Coordinates of C-alpha atoms and ligand atoms in Angstrom, one line a residue:
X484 CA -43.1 -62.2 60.5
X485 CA -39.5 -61.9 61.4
X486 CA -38.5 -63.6 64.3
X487 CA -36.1 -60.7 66.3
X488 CA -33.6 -61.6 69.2
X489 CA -32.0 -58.6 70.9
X490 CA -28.6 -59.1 72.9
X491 CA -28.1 -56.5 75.6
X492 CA -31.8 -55.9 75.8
X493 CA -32.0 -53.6 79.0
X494 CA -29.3 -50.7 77.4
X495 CA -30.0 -47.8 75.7
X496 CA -30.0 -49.4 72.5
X497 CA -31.8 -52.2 73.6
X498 CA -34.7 -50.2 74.7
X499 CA -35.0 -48.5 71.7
X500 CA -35.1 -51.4 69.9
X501 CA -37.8 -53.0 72.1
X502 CA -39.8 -49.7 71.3
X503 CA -39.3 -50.3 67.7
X504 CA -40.6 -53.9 67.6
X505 CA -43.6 -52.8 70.0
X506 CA -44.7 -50.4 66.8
X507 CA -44.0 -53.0 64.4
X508 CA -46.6 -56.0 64.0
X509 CA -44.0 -57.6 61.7
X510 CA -41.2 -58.1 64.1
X511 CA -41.6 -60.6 66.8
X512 CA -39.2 -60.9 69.9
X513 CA -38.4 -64.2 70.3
X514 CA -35.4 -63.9 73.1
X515 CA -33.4 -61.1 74.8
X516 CA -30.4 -61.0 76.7
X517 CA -28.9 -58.8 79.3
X518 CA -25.6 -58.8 81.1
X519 CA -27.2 -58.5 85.2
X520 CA -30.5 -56.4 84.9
X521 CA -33.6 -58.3 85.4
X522 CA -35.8 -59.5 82.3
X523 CA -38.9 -61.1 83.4
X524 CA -41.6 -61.4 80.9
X525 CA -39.5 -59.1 78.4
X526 CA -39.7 -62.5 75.8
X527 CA -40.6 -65.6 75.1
X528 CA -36.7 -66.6 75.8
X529 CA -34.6 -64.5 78.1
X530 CA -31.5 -64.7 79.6
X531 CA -29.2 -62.7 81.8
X532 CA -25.7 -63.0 82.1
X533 CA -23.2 -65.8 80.6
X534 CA -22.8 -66.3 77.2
X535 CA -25.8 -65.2 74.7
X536 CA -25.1 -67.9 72.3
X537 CA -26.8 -70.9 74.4
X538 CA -30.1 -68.4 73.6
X539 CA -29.6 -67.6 70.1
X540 CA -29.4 -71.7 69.8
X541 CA -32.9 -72.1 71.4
X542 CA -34.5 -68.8 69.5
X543 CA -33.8 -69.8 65.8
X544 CA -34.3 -65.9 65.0
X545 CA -34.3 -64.6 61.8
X546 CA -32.2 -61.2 62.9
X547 CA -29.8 -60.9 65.8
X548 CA -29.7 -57.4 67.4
X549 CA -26.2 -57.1 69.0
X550 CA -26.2 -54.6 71.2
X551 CA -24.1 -56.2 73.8
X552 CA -21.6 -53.6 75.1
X553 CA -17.9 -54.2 74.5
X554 CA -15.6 -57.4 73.3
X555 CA -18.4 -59.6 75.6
X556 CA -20.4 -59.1 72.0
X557 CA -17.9 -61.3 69.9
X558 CA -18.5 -64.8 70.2
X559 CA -22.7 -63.6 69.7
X560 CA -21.5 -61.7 66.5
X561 CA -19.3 -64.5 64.9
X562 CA -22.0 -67.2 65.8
X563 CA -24.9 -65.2 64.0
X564 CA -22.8 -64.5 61.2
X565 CA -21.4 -68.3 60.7
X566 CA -25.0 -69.5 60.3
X567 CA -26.1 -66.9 57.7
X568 CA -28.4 -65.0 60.5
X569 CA -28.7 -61.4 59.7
X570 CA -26.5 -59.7 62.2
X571 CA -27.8 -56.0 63.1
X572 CA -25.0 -54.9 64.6
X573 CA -24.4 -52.1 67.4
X574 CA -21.5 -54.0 69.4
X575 CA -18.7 -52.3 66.7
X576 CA -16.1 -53.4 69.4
X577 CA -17.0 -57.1 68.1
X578 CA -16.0 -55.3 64.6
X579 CA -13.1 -53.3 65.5
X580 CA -11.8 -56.7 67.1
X581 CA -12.5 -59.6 65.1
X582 CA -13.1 -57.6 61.8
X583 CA -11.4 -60.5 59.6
X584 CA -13.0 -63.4 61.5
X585 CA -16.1 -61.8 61.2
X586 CA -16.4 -60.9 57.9
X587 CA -14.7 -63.9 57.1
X588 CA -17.9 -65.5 58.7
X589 CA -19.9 -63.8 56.9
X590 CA -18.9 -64.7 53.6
X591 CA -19.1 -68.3 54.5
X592 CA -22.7 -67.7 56.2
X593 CA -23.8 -65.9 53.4
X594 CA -25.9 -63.8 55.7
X595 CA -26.6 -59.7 55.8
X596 CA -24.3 -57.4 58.1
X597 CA -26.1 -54.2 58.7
X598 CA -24.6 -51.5 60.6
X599 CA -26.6 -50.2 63.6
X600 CA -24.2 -47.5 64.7
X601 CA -25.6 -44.6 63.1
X602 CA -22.6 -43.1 61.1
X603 CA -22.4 -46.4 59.5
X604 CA -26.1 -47.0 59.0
X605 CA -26.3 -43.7 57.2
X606 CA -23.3 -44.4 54.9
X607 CA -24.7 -47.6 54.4
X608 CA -27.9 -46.0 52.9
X609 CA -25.9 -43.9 50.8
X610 CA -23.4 -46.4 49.2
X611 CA -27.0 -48.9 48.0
X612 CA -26.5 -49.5 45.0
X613 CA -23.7 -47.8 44.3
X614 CA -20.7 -49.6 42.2
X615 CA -17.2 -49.6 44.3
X616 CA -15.4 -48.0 41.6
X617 CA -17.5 -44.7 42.0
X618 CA -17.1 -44.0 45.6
X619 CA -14.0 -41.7 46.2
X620 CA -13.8 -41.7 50.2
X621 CA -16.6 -42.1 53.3
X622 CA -16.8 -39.0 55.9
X623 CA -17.7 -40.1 59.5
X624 CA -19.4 -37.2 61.6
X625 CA -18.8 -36.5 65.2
X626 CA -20.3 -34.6 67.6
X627 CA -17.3 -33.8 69.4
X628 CA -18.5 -34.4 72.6
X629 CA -18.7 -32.7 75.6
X630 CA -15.6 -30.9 75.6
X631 CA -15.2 -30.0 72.2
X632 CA -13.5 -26.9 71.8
X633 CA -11.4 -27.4 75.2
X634 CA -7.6 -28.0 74.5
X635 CA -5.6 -30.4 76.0
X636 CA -4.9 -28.1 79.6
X637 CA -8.5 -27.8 80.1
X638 CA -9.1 -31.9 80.1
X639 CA -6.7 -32.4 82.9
X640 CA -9.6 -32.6 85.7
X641 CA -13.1 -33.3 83.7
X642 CA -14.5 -36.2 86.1
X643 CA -16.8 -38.7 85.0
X644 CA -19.9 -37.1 85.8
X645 CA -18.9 -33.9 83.1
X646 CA -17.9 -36.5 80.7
X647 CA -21.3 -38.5 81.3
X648 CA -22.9 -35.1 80.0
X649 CA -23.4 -35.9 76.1
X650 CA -24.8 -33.0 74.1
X651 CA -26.4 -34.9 71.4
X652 CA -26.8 -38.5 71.5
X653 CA -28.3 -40.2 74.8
X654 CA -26.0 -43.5 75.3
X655 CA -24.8 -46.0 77.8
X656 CA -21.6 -44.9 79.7
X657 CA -19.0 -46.4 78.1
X658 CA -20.1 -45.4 74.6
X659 CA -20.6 -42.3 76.2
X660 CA -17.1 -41.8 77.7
X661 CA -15.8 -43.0 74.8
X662 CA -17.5 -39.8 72.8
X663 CA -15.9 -37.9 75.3
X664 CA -12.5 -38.9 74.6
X665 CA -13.6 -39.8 70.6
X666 CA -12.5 -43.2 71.0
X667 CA -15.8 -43.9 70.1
X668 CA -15.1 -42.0 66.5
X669 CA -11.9 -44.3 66.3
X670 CA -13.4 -47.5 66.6
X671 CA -16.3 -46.2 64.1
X672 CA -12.9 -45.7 61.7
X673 CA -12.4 -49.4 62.1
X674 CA -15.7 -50.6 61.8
X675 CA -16.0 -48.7 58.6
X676 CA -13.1 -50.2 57.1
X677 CA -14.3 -53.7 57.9
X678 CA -17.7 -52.8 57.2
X679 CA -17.1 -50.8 53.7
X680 CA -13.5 -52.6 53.1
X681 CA -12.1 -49.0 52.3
X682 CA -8.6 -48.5 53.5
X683 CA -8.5 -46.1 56.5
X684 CA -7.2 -42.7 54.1
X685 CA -10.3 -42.8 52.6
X686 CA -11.9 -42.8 55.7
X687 CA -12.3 -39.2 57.0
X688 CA -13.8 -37.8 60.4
X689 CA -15.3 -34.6 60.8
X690 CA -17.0 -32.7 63.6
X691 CA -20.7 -31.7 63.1
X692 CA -21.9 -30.4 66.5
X693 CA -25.9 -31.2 66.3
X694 CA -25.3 -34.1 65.0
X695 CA -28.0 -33.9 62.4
X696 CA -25.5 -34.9 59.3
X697 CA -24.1 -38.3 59.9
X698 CA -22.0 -39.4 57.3
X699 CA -21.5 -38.4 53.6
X700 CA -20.4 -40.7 51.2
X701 CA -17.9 -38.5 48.5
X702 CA -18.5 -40.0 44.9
X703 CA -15.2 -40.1 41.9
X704 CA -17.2 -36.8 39.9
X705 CA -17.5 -34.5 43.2
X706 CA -20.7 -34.8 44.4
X707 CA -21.0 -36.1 48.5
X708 CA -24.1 -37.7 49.3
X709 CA -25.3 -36.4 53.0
X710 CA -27.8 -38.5 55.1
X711 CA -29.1 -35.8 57.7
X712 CA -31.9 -36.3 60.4
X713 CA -32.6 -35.6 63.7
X714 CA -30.4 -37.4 65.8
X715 CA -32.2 -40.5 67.4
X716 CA -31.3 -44.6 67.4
X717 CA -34.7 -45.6 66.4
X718 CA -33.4 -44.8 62.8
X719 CA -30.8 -46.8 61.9
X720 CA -32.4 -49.5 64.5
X721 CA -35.7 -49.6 62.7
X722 CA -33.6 -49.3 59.2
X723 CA -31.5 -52.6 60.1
X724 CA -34.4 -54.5 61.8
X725 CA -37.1 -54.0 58.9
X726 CA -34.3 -54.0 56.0
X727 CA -34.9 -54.1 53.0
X728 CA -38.2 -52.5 53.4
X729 CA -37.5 -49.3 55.7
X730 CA -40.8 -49.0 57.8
X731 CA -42.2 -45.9 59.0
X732 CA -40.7 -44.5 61.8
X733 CA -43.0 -42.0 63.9
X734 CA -40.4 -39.1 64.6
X735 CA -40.6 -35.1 63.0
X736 CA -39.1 -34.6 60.1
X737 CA -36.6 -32.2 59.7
X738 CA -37.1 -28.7 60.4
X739 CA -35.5 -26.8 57.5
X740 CA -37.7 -23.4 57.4
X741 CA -36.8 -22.7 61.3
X742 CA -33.3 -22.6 59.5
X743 CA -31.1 -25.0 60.3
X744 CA -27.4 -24.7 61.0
X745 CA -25.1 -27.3 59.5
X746 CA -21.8 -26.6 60.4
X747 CA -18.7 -28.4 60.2
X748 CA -15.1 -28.1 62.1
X749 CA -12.0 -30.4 61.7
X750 CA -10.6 -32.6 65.1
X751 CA -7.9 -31.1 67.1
X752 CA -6.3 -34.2 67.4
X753 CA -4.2 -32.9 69.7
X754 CA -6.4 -32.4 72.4
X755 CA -8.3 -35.6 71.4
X756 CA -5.3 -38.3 70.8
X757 CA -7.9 -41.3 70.5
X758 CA -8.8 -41.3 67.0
X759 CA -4.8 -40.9 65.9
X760 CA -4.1 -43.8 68.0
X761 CA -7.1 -46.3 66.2
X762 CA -6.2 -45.2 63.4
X763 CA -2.6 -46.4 63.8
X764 CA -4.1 -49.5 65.4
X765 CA -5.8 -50.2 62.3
X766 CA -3.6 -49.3 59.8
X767 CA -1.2 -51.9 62.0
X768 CA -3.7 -54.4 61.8
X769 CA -3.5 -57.8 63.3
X770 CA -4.9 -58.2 66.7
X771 CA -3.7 -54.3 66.9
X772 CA -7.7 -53.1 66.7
X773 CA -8.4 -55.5 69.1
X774 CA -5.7 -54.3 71.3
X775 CA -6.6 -51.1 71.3
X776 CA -10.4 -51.6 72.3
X777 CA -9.2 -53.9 75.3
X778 CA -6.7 -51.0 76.1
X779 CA -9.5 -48.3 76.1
X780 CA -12.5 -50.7 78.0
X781 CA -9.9 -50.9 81.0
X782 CA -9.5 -47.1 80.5
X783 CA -12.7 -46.3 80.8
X784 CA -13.6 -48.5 83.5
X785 CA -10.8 -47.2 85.4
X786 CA -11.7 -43.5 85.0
X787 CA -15.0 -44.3 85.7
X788 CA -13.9 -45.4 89.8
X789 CA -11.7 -42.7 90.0
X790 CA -8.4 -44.5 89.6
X791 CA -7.0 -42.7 86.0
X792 CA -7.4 -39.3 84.7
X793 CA -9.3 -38.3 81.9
X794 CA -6.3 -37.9 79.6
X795 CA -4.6 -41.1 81.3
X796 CA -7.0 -42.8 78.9
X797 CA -5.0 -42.8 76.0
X798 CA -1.6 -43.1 77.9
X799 CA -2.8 -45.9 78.8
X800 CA -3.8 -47.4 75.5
X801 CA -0.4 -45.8 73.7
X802 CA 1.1 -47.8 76.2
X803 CA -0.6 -50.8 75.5
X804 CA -0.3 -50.5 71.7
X805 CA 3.8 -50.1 72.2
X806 CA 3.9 -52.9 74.5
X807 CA 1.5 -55.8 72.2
X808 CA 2.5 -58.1 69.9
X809 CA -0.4 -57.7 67.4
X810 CA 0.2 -60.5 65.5
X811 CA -3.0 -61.0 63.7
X812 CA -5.5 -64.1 65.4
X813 CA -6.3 -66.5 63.5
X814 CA -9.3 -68.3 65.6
X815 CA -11.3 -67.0 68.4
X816 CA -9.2 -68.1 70.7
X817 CA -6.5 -66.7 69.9
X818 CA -8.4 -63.2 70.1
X819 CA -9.4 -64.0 73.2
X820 CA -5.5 -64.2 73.8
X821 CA -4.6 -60.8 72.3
X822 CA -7.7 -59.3 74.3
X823 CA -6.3 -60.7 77.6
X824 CA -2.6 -59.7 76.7
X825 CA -3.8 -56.7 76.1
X826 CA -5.8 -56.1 79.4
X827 CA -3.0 -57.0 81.4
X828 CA -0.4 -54.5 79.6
X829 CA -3.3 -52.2 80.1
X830 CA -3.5 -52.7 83.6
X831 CA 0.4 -52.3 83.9
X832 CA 0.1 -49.3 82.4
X833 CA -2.6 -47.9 85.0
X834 CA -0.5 -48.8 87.7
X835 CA 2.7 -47.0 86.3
X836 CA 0.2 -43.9 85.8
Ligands
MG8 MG1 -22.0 -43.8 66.2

């Protein structure tokens, strides 16, 4: 019996999750966490609002689920790491902002880190037991979002209700805006270069509209791995949850002989500045990553009321990247610092848009 706590227990990956551990006999939920939504009778241990960490300290689990949205998932990520917990992680801002404290954690906890976000769960998969030396480079998939294929003109007045409109994946709204815009493919960029300590070059992004590829893993003698399936988070939940034993998971199996189409375009980065600008963040390093997640959650939130336009979203977070300091944190504390510098510059910057 593995004893399961899930952190952001009433999102859309926290659902999922609670589906998954309702079909497995083997996974018990001992505690779950939201940020306001209502919990009663969801587990042994719940909690709602304030910090998850005084409920991981009663649960004891065995495996964390973090599925906390945003930089409120850090302090829940480092704690479960610290005390060699397996983390199953789908908070990548925690990640993409306090990458080295994290893994830094980790090493010292000596517990498993295993990727949630889908991209990362399948390239995961494909890198097992696989020596370093023989992987040339990782590809990260994107769906493109709901306005692939629009240049920059045509972005000027989306709202947020045609940016809520995902094709593929069926998300929370910030993850969801974040598609939109492909900040959420630039913090993925991050994450995998934390997760799979590859420098960001060898780090490549591609668009896959159906989302049924997502990732390949290119090896030194030319041959790419591909991990394809339908698109749907009970995968790489169920994957990280029941690792190393990957359970049966009730969904179709692909479809091949109605013929499927895998097709494959490069980002207009153009029209899509976000993944430029994490990249620069993370090839900056320091607190930059984290700079440029607070930078994008104000972003979001404030094109989300109405108050910034859907390409003000990465004026804002140029702005806020030009403006930090990004001198790397060496404590949680100092994180917190950067984050709330950050913020603030952001906020600036909304006001000057
Ligand atoms: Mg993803």
């Amino acid at each position: 019996m593995k004893r399961v706590a899930i952190l952001g227990a009433t999102g859309s990956i926290g659902l999922q999750a609670r589906e998954v551990l309702e079909r497995h006999p083997d996974l018990e939920l001992v505690a779950a966490s939201s940020g306001s939504r209502p919990l009663d009778g969801v587990a042994p241990l719940t909690q709602v609002g304030g910090d998850p960490v005084e409920l991981l300290e009663q649960a004891e689990p065995d495996v964390v689920l973090n599925a906390v949205v945003g930089f409120a998932g850090v302090r829940a990520t480092l704690w479960t790491l610290e005390r060699g917990i397996d983390l199953a992680l789908a908070n990548k801002e925690s990640l993409v902002a306090a990458g080295e404290l994290a893994l830094a954690a980790l090493d010292r906890g000596g517990g498993r880190l295993l990727p949630v976000d889908s991209e990362h769960s399948a390239i995961f998969q494909c890198l097992e037991g696989r020596a370093p030396e023989t992987v040339d480079s990782v590809v990260v998939t994107a769906s493109g979002g709901p306005f692939r294929g629009r240049n920059r003109s045509e972005l000027e007045d989306v709202t947020p209700d045609d940016a809520l409109a995902h094709p593929t994946w069926s998300m929370g709204p910030k993850v969801t805006i974040d598609s939109a815009t492909l900040a959420n493919k630039g913090l993925e960029v991050i994450e995998a270069h934390f997760l799979f300590d590859l420098p960001y070059e060898r780090i490549e992004v591609v668009i896959q509209p159906t989302s049924v590829v997502h990732a390949l893993v290119r090896l030194r003698d030319g041959s790419s791995l591909a991990h394809v399936g339908y698109p749907d988070m009970r995968v790489p939940i169920s994957y990280a949850l029941t690792y190393p034993d990957r359970a049966a998971v009730d969904l179709p199996q692909l479809d091949l002989a109605s013929g499927l189409v895998l097709e494959f375009e490069p980002v207009d980065e153009e029209s899509f500045p976000m993944l430029g600008l994490a990249r620069l963040a993370g090839e900056r390093a320091g607190s930059y990553p984290c700079a440029f997640n607070a930078a994008n959650e104000v972003a979001v939130a404030a094109f989300l009321d109405g108050r910034l336009p859907f390409l003000g979203i990465p004026e804002v977070v140029e702005h806020t990247l030009d403006a930090a300091d990004g001198s790397p944190a060496s404590d949680v504390e100092s994180l917190h610092e950067a984050d709330r510098e950050a913020r603030r510059l952001a906020e600036q910057a909304l006001v000057a848009a």
